[in-house]
């Protein structure tokens, strides 16, 4: 090792060990980010479940506020192809 490498090598490890440690650190950082995103999604779902549990039962049994949205009918199929 050169003097400049020894200056920053506090643990006295080889270059391969430092590289393995850096790679492991990056993998752990990525795993933590993945776990944080997953936990955030689970928390988001549980928040909506909690809000739904706080609502009165009447609101869960109420009719659809947009009943016209289900009355939309598709145009009838053409039976004749005359122009």
PDB file of N, CA and C in Angstrom:
ATOM      1  N   UNK A   1       0.834  -1.182   0.000  1.00  0.00           N
ATOM      2  CA  UNK A   1       0.000   0.000   0.000  1.00  0.00           C
ATOM      3  C   UNK A   1       0.874   1.238   0.000  1.00  0.00           C
ATOM      4  N   UNK A   2       0.359   2.225  -0.683  1.00  0.00           N
ATOM      5  CA  UNK A   2       1.095   3.484  -0.679  1.00  0.00           C
ATOM      6  C   UNK A   2       0.742   4.266   0.584  1.00  0.00           C
ATOM      7  N   UNK A   3       1.464   5.318   0.813  1.00  0.00           N
ATOM      8  CA  UNK A   3       1.237   6.131   2.013  1.00  0.00           C
ATOM      9  C   UNK A   3      -0.148   6.777   2.001  1.00  0.00           C
ATOM     10  N   UNK A   4      -0.630   7.135   0.804  1.00  0.00           N
ATOM     11  CA  UNK A   4      -1.948   7.781   0.738  1.00  0.00           C
ATOM     12  C   UNK A   4      -3.058   6.785   1.080  1.00  0.00           C
ATOM     13  N   UNK A   5      -2.879   5.501   0.718  1.00  0.00           N
ATOM     14  CA  UNK A   5      -3.865   4.483   1.084  1.00  0.00           C
ATOM     15  C   UNK A   5      -3.836   4.197   2.572  1.00  0.00           C
ATOM     16  N   UNK A   6      -2.681   4.204   3.159  1.00  0.00           N
ATOM     17  CA  UNK A   6      -2.550   3.922   4.588  1.00  0.00           C
ATOM     18  C   UNK A   6      -3.146   5.045   5.432  1.00  0.00           C
ATOM     19  N   UNK A   7      -3.146   6.247   4.884  1.00  0.00           N
ATOM     20  CA  UNK A   7      -3.659   7.385   5.626  1.00  0.00           C
ATOM     21  C   UNK A   7      -5.150   7.232   5.937  1.00  0.00           C
ATOM     22  N   UNK A   8      -5.924   6.654   4.999  1.00  0.00           N
ATOM     23  CA  UNK A   8      -7.364   6.506   5.166  1.00  0.00           C
ATOM     24  C   UNK A   8      -7.769   5.129   5.666  1.00  0.00           C
ATOM     25  N   UNK A   9      -6.853   4.202   5.757  1.00  0.00           N
ATOM     26  CA  UNK A   9      -7.149   2.827   6.181  1.00  0.00           C
ATOM     27  C   UNK A   9      -6.943   2.711   7.683  1.00  0.00           C
ATOM     28  N   UNK A  10      -7.976   2.996   8.449  1.00  0.00           N
ATOM     29  CA  UNK A  10      -7.864   2.995   9.907  1.00  0.00           C
ATOM     30  C   UNK A  10      -7.878   1.588  10.489  1.00  0.00           C
ATOM     31  N   UNK A  11      -8.527   0.642   9.816  1.00  0.00           N
ATOM     32  CA  UNK A  11      -8.643  -0.713  10.353  1.00  0.00           C
ATOM     33  C   UNK A  11      -7.534  -1.643   9.875  1.00  0.00           C
ATOM     34  N   UNK A  12      -6.735  -1.205   8.959  1.00  0.00           N
ATOM     35  CA  UNK A  12      -5.627  -2.024   8.489  1.00  0.00           C
ATOM     36  C   UNK A  12      -6.038  -3.160   7.578  1.00  0.00           C
ATOM     37  N   UNK A  13      -7.183  -3.048   6.927  1.00  0.00           N
ATOM     38  CA  UNK A  13      -7.666  -4.105   6.046  1.00  0.00           C
ATOM     39  C   UNK A  13      -7.098  -3.991   4.655  1.00  0.00           C
ATOM     40  N   UNK A  14      -7.225  -5.074   3.915  1.00  0.00           N
ATOM     41  CA  UNK A  14      -6.747  -5.060   2.536  1.00  0.00           C
ATOM     42  C   UNK A  14      -7.765  -4.352   1.648  1.00  0.00           C
ATOM     43  N   UNK A  15      -7.353  -4.103   0.442  1.00  0.00           N
ATOM     44  CA  UNK A  15      -8.236  -3.422  -0.513  1.00  0.00           C
ATOM     45  C   UNK A  15      -9.466  -4.276  -0.809  1.00  0.00           C
ATOM     46  N   UNK A  16      -9.303  -5.589  -0.904  1.00  0.00           N
ATOM     47  CA  UNK A  16     -10.428  -6.487  -1.176  1.00  0.00           C
ATOM     48  C   UNK A  16     -11.427  -6.457  -0.018  1.00  0.00           C
ATOM     49  N   UNK A  17     -10.944  -6.422   1.209  1.00  0.00           N
ATOM     50  CA  UNK A  17     -11.844  -6.352   2.364  1.00  0.00           C
ATOM     51  C   UNK A  17     -12.602  -5.030   2.402  1.00  0.00           C
ATOM     52  N   UNK A  18     -11.924  -3.946   2.060  1.00  0.00           N
ATOM     53  CA  UNK A  18     -12.610  -2.652   2.019  1.00  0.00           C
ATOM     54  C   UNK A  18     -13.674  -2.650   0.941  1.00  0.00           C
ATOM     55  N   UNK A  19     -13.377  -3.274  -0.186  1.00  0.00           N
ATOM     56  CA  UNK A  19     -14.342  -3.331  -1.274  1.00  0.00           C
ATOM     57  C   UNK A  19     -15.555  -4.169  -0.866  1.00  0.00           C
ATOM     58  N   UNK A  20     -15.323  -5.323  -0.227  1.00  0.00           N
ATOM     59  CA  UNK A  20     -16.424  -6.151   0.254  1.00  0.00           C
ATOM     60  C   UNK A  20     -17.280  -5.402   1.261  1.00  0.00           C
ATOM     61  N   UNK A  21     -16.622  -4.668   2.146  1.00  0.00           N
ATOM     62  CA  UNK A  21     -17.346  -3.896   3.154  1.00  0.00           C
ATOM     63  C   UNK A  21     -18.188  -2.804   2.500  1.00  0.00           C
ATOM     64  N   UNK A  22     -17.645  -2.147   1.498  1.00  0.00           N
ATOM     65  CA  UNK A  22     -18.389  -1.105   0.791  1.00  0.00           C
ATOM     66  C   UNK A  22     -19.590  -1.703   0.061  1.00  0.00           C
ATOM     67  N   UNK A  23     -19.402  -2.844  -0.589  1.00  0.00           N
ATOM     68  CA  UNK A  23     -20.493  -3.503  -1.306  1.00  0.00           C
ATOM     69  C   UNK A  23     -21.573  -3.954  -0.325  1.00  0.00           C
ATOM     70  N   UNK A  24     -21.172  -4.549   0.781  1.00  0.00           N
ATOM     71  CA  UNK A  24     -22.137  -4.969   1.792  1.00  0.00           C
ATOM     72  C   UNK A  24     -22.906  -3.771   2.339  1.00  0.00           C
ATOM     73  N   UNK A  25     -22.210  -2.668   2.558  1.00  0.00           N
ATOM     74  CA  UNK A  25     -22.870  -1.458   3.045  1.00  0.00           C
ATOM     75  C   UNK A  25     -23.914  -0.942   2.060  1.00  0.00           C
ATOM     76  N   UNK A  26     -23.579  -0.969   0.771  1.00  0.00           N
ATOM     77  CA  UNK A  26     -24.532  -0.528  -0.241  1.00  0.00           C
ATOM     78  C   UNK A  26     -25.718  -1.468  -0.344  1.00  0.00           C
ATOM     79  N   UNK A  27     -25.474  -2.765  -0.209  1.00  0.00           N
ATOM     80  CA  UNK A  27     -26.586  -3.720  -0.236  1.00  0.00           C
ATOM     81  C   UNK A  27     -27.498  -3.519   0.966  1.00  0.00           C
ATOM     82  N   UNK A  28     -26.920  -3.263   2.129  1.00  0.00           N
ATOM     83  CA  UNK A  28     -27.727  -3.029   3.328  1.00  0.00           C
ATOM     84  C   UNK A  28     -28.529  -1.725   3.200  1.00  0.00           C
ATOM     85  N   UNK A  29     -27.908  -0.708   2.581  1.00  0.00           N
ATOM     86  CA  UNK A  29     -28.601   0.557   2.359  1.00  0.00           C
ATOM     87  C   UNK A  29     -29.795   0.346   1.421  1.00  0.00           C
ATOM     88  N   UNK A  30     -29.609  -0.407   0.365  1.00  0.00           N
ATOM     89  CA  UNK A  30     -30.712  -0.713  -0.559  1.00  0.00           C
ATOM     90  C   UNK A  30     -31.798  -1.537   0.105  1.00  0.00           C
ATOM     91  N   UNK A  31     -31.400  -2.501   0.931  1.00  0.00           N
ATOM     92  CA  UNK A  31     -32.389  -3.311   1.653  1.00  0.00           C
ATOM     93  C   UNK A  31     -33.181  -2.436   2.621  1.00  0.00           C
ATOM     94  N   UNK A  32     -32.527  -1.492   3.269  1.00  0.00           N
ATOM     95  CA  UNK A  32     -33.224  -0.586   4.178  1.00  0.00           C
ATOM     96  C   UNK A  32     -34.218   0.275   3.417  1.00  0.00           C
ATOM     97  N   UNK A  33     -33.828   0.818   2.258  1.00  0.00           N
ATOM     98  CA  UNK A  33     -34.747   1.619   1.451  1.00  0.00           C
ATOM     99  C   UNK A  33     -35.939   0.786   1.008  1.00  0.00           C
ATOM    100  N   UNK A  34     -35.693  -0.446   0.568  1.00  0.00           N
ATOM    101  CA  UNK A  34     -36.793  -1.324   0.168  1.00  0.00           C
ATOM    102  C   UNK A  34     -37.733  -1.606   1.324  1.00  0.00           C
ATOM    103  N   UNK A  35     -37.175  -1.866   2.501  1.00  0.00           N
ATOM    104  CA  UNK A  35     -37.994  -2.124   3.681  1.00  0.00           C
ATOM    105  C   UNK A  35     -38.789  -0.879   4.065  1.00  0.00           C
ATOM    106  N   UNK A  36     -38.196   0.294   3.925  1.00  0.00           N
ATOM    107  CA  UNK A  36     -38.894   1.537   4.259  1.00  0.00           C
ATOM    108  C   UNK A  36     -40.063   1.780   3.310  1.00  0.00           C
ATOM    109  N   UNK A  37     -39.874   1.516   2.021  1.00  0.00           N
ATOM    110  CA  UNK A  37     -40.968   1.685   1.061  1.00  0.00           C
ATOM    111  C   UNK A  37     -42.080   0.688   1.360  1.00  0.00           C
ATOM    112  N   UNK A  38     -41.730  -0.562   1.613  1.00  0.00           N
ATOM    113  CA  UNK A  38     -42.717  -1.586   1.917  1.00  0.00           C
ATOM    114  C   UNK A  38     -43.478  -1.240   3.198  1.00  0.00           C
ATOM    115  N   UNK A  39     -42.787  -0.818   4.229  1.00  0.00           N
ATOM    116  CA  UNK A  39     -43.433  -0.443   5.492  1.00  0.00           C
ATOM    117  C   UNK A  39     -44.322   0.785   5.283  1.00  0.00           C
ATOM    118  N   UNK A  40     -43.906   1.701   4.428  1.00  0.00           N
ATOM    119  CA  UNK A  40     -44.730   2.866   4.128  1.00  0.00           C
ATOM    120  C   UNK A  40     -46.034   2.483   3.444  1.00  0.00           C
ATOM    121  N   UNK A  41     -45.960   1.539   2.507  1.00  0.00           N
ATOM    122  CA  UNK A  41     -47.175   1.075   1.837  1.00  0.00           C
ATOM    123  C   UNK A  41     -48.110   0.366   2.808  1.00  0.00           C
ATOM    124  N   UNK A  42     -47.555  -0.454   3.672  1.00  0.00           N
ATOM    125  CA  UNK A  42     -48.373  -1.153   4.668  1.00  0.00           C
ATOM    126  C   UNK A  42     -49.011  -0.140   5.611  1.00  0.00           C
ATOM    127  N   UNK A  43     -48.270   0.872   6.044  1.00  0.00           N
ATOM    128  CA  UNK A  43     -48.818   1.908   6.920  1.00  0.00           C
ATOM    129  C   UNK A  43     -49.927   2.678   6.213  1.00  0.00           C
ATOM    130  N   UNK A  44     -49.760   2.978   4.931  1.00  0.00           N
ATOM    131  CA  UNK A  44     -50.772   3.669   4.144  1.00  0.00           C
ATOM    132  C   UNK A  44     -52.070   2.864   4.113  1.00  0.00           C
ATOM    133  N   UNK A  45     -51.967   1.564   3.896  1.00  0.00           N
ATOM    134  CA  UNK A  45     -53.153   0.691   3.872  1.00  0.00           C
ATOM    135  C   UNK A  45     -53.818   0.666   5.240  1.00  0.00           C
ATOM    136  N   UNK A  46     -53.034   0.533   6.308  1.00  0.00           N
ATOM    137  CA  UNK A  46     -53.595   0.480   7.657  1.00  0.00           C
ATOM    138  C   UNK A  46     -54.255   1.794   8.053  1.00  0.00           C
ATOM    139  N   UNK A  47     -53.750   2.911   7.554  1.00  0.00           N
ATOM    140  CA  UNK A  47     -54.376   4.203   7.833  1.00  0.00           C
ATOM    141  C   UNK A  47     -55.779   4.234   7.231  1.00  0.00           C
ATOM    142  N   UNK A  48     -55.918   3.765   5.985  1.00  0.00           N
ATOM    143  CA  UNK A  48     -57.243   3.737   5.375  1.00  0.00           C
ATOM    144  C   UNK A  48     -58.169   2.757   6.075  1.00  0.00           C
ATOM    145  N   UNK A  49     -57.650   1.643   6.534  1.00  0.00           N
ATOM    146  CA  UNK A  49     -58.468   0.701   7.302  1.00  0.00           C
ATOM    147  C   UNK A  49     -58.930   1.359   8.595  1.00  0.00           C
ATOM    148  N   UNK A  50     -58.035   2.093   9.255  1.00  0.00           N
ATOM    149  CA  UNK A  50     -58.395   2.791  10.492  1.00  0.00           C
ATOM    150  C   UNK A  50     -59.450   3.860  10.270  1.00  0.00           C
ATOM    151  N   UNK A  51     -59.319   4.622   9.184  1.00  0.00           N
ATOM    152  CA  UNK A  51     -60.321   5.637   8.871  1.00  0.00           C
ATOM    153  C   UNK A  51     -61.659   4.977   8.591  1.00  0.00           C
ATOM    154  N   UNK A  52     -61.654   3.861   7.872  1.00  0.00           N
ATOM    155  CA  UNK A  52     -62.896   3.137   7.594  1.00  0.00           C
ATOM    156  C   UNK A  52     -63.537   2.593   8.852  1.00  0.00           C
ATOM    157  N   UNK A  53     -62.733   2.187   9.820  1.00  0.00           N
ATOM    158  CA  UNK A  53     -63.275   1.670  11.077  1.00  0.00           C
ATOM    159  C   UNK A  53     -63.909   2.780  11.905  1.00  0.00           C
ATOM    160  N   UNK A  54     -63.451   4.018  11.741  1.00  0.00           N
ATOM    161  CA  UNK A  54     -64.008   5.137  12.495  1.00  0.00           C
ATOM    162  C   UNK A  54     -65.328   5.645  11.916  1.00  0.00           C
ATOM    163  N   UNK A  55     -65.628   5.306  10.666  1.00  0.00           N
ATOM    164  CA  UNK A  55     -66.853   5.784  10.044  1.00  0.00           C
ATOM    165  C   UNK A  55     -68.067   5.088  10.652  1.00  0.00           C
ATOM    166  N   UNK A  56     -69.199   5.775  10.715  1.00  0.00           N
ATOM    167  CA  UNK A  56     -70.396   5.137  11.243  1.00  0.00           C
ATOM    168  C   UNK A  56     -70.904   4.065  10.281  1.00  0.00           C
ATOM    169  N   UNK A  57     -71.614   3.054  10.800  1.00  0.00           N
ATOM    170  CA  UNK A  57     -72.105   1.972   9.930  1.00  0.00           C
ATOM    171  C   UNK A  57     -73.057   2.466   8.846  1.00  0.00           C
ATOM    172  N   UNK A  58     -73.776   3.565   9.103  1.00  0.00           N
ATOM    173  CA  UNK A  58     -74.723   4.074   8.106  1.00  0.00           C
ATOM    174  C   UNK A  58     -74.000   4.505   6.825  1.00  0.00           C
ATOM    175  N   UNK A  59     -72.797   5.010   6.972  1.00  0.00           N
ATOM    176  CA  UNK A  59     -72.075   5.465   5.785  1.00  0.00           C
ATOM    177  C   UNK A  59     -71.629   4.284   4.922  1.00  0.00           C
ATOM    178  N   UNK A  60     -71.451   3.134   5.537  1.00  0.00           N
ATOM    179  CA  UNK A  60     -71.037   1.954   4.777  1.00  0.00           C
ATOM    180  C   UNK A  60     -72.207   1.315   4.052  1.00  0.00           C
ATOM    181  N   UNK A  61     -73.439   1.573   4.525  1.00  0.00           N
ATOM    182  CA  UNK A  61     -74.627   0.980   3.922  1.00  0.00           C
ATOM    183  C   UNK A  61     -75.357   1.954   3.008  1.00  0.00           C
ATOM    184  N   UNK A  62     -74.848   3.148   2.837  1.00  0.00           N
ATOM    185  CA  UNK A  62     -75.506   4.166   2.029  1.00  0.00           C
ATOM    186  C   UNK A  62     -75.459   3.788   0.553  1.00  0.00           C
ATOM    187  N   UNK A  63     -76.399   4.359  -0.195  1.00  0.00           N
ATOM    188  CA  UNK A  63     -76.430   4.140  -1.636  1.00  0.00           C
ATOM    189  C   UNK A  63     -75.255   4.849  -2.294  1.00  0.00           C
ATOM    190  N   UNK A  64     -74.986   4.445  -3.504  1.00  0.00           N
ATOM    191  CA  UNK A  64     -73.911   5.049  -4.278  1.00  0.00           C
ATOM    192  C   UNK A  64     -74.228   6.515  -4.547  1.00  0.00           C
ATOM    193  N   UNK A  65     -73.306   7.431  -4.259  1.00  0.00           N
ATOM    194  CA  UNK A  65     -73.593   8.851  -4.476  1.00  0.00           C
ATOM    195  C   UNK A  65     -73.660   9.234  -5.951  1.00  0.00           C
ATOM    196  N   UNK A  66     -73.216   8.379  -6.843  1.00  0.00           N
ATOM    197  CA  UNK A  66     -73.287   8.662  -8.277  1.00  0.00           C
ATOM    198  C   UNK A  66     -74.050   7.545  -8.972  1.00  0.00           C
ATOM    199  N   UNK A  67     -75.365   7.459  -8.761  1.00  0.00           N
ATOM    200  CA  UNK A  67     -76.111   6.345  -9.341  1.00  0.00           C
ATOM    201  C   UNK A  67     -76.167   6.389 -10.860  1.00  0.00           C
ATOM    202  N   UNK A  68     -76.020   7.563 -11.454  1.00  0.00           N
ATOM    203  CA  UNK A  68     -76.097   7.670 -12.906  1.00  0.00           C
ATOM    204  C   UNK A  68     -74.886   7.026 -13.582  1.00  0.00           C
ATOM    205  N   UNK A  69     -73.821   6.821 -12.839  1.00  0.00           N
ATOM    206  CA  UNK A  69     -72.630   6.249 -13.466  1.00  0.00           C
ATOM    207  C   UNK A  69     -72.848   4.799 -13.889  1.00  0.00           C
ATOM    208  N   UNK A  70     -73.801   4.113 -13.248  1.00  0.00           N
ATOM    209  CA  UNK A  70     -74.064   2.721 -13.619  1.00  0.00           C
ATOM    210  C   UNK A  70     -75.157   2.606 -14.668  1.00  0.00           C
ATOM    211  N   UNK A  71     -75.840   3.699 -14.979  1.00  0.00           N
ATOM    212  CA  UNK A  71     -76.923   3.666 -15.960  1.00  0.00           C
ATOM    213  C   UNK A  71     -76.441   3.939 -17.373  1.00  0.00           C
ATOM    214  N   UNK A  72     -75.174   4.140 -17.536  1.00  0.00           N
ATOM    215  CA  UNK A  72     -74.637   4.406 -18.868  1.00  0.00           C
ATOM    216  C   UNK A  72     -74.789   3.144 -19.706  1.00  0.00           C
ATOM    217  N   UNK A  73     -75.385   3.304 -20.884  1.00  0.00           N
ATOM    218  CA  UNK A  73     -75.586   2.158 -21.761  1.00  0.00           C
ATOM    219  C   UNK A  73     -74.768   2.337 -23.024  1.00  0.00           C
ATOM    220  N   UNK A  74     -74.262   1.228 -23.490  1.00  0.00           N
ATOM    221  CA  UNK A  74     -73.491   1.248 -24.720  1.00  0.00           C
ATOM    222  C   UNK A  74     -74.427   1.356 -25.900  1.00  0.00           C
ATOM    223  N   UNK A  75     -73.987   1.957 -26.999  1.00  0.00           N
ATOM    224  CA  UNK A  75     -74.858   2.029 -28.171  1.00  0.00           C
ATOM    225  C   UNK A  75     -75.157   0.625 -28.692  1.00  0.00           C
ATOM    226  N   UNK A  76     -76.345   0.477 -29.264  1.00  0.00           N
ATOM    227  CA  UNK A  76     -76.762  -0.832 -29.778  1.00  0.00           C
ATOM    228  C   UNK A  76     -75.886  -1.223 -30.966  1.00  0.00           C
ATOM    229  N   UNK A  77     -75.685  -2.515 -31.102  1.00  0.00           N
ATOM    230  CA  UNK A  77     -74.886  -3.001 -32.227  1.00  0.00           C
ATOM    231  C   UNK A  77     -75.679  -2.859 -33.513  1.00  0.00           C
ATOM    232  N   UNK A  78     -74.970  -2.603 -34.573  1.00  0.00           N
ATOM    233  CA  UNK A  78     -75.636  -2.477 -35.875  1.00  0.00           C
ATOM    234  C   UNK A  78     -75.964  -3.864 -36.396  1.00  0.00           C
ATOM    235  N   UNK A  79     -77.178  -4.031 -36.816  1.00  0.00           N
ATOM    236  CA  UNK A  79     -77.570  -5.313 -37.415  1.00  0.00           C
ATOM    237  C   UNK A  79     -77.547  -5.236 -38.920  1.00  0.00           C
ATOM    238  N   UNK A  80     -77.593  -4.041 -39.471  1.00  0.00           N
ATOM    239  CA  UNK A  80     -77.578  -3.870 -40.901  1.00  0.00           C
ATOM    240  C   UNK A  80     -76.347  -3.062 -41.279  1.00  0.00           C
ATOM    241  N   UNK A  81     -75.719  -3.443 -42.329  1.00  0.00           N
ATOM    242  CA  UNK A  81     -74.527  -2.741 -42.769  1.00  0.00           C
ATOM    243  C   UNK A  81     -74.804  -1.905 -44.009  1.00  0.00           C
ATOM    244  N   UNK A  82     -76.071  -1.508 -44.187  1.00  0.00           N
ATOM    245  CA  UNK A  82     -76.429  -0.640 -45.308  1.00  0.00           C
ATOM    246  C   UNK A  82     -75.941   0.773 -45.007  1.00  0.00           C
ATOM    247  N   UNK A  83     -75.512   1.425 -46.054  1.00  0.00           N
ATOM    248  CA  UNK A  83     -75.016   2.790 -45.885  1.00  0.00           C
ATOM    249  C   UNK A  83     -76.071   3.776 -46.102  1.00  0.00           C
TER     250      UNK A  83
END
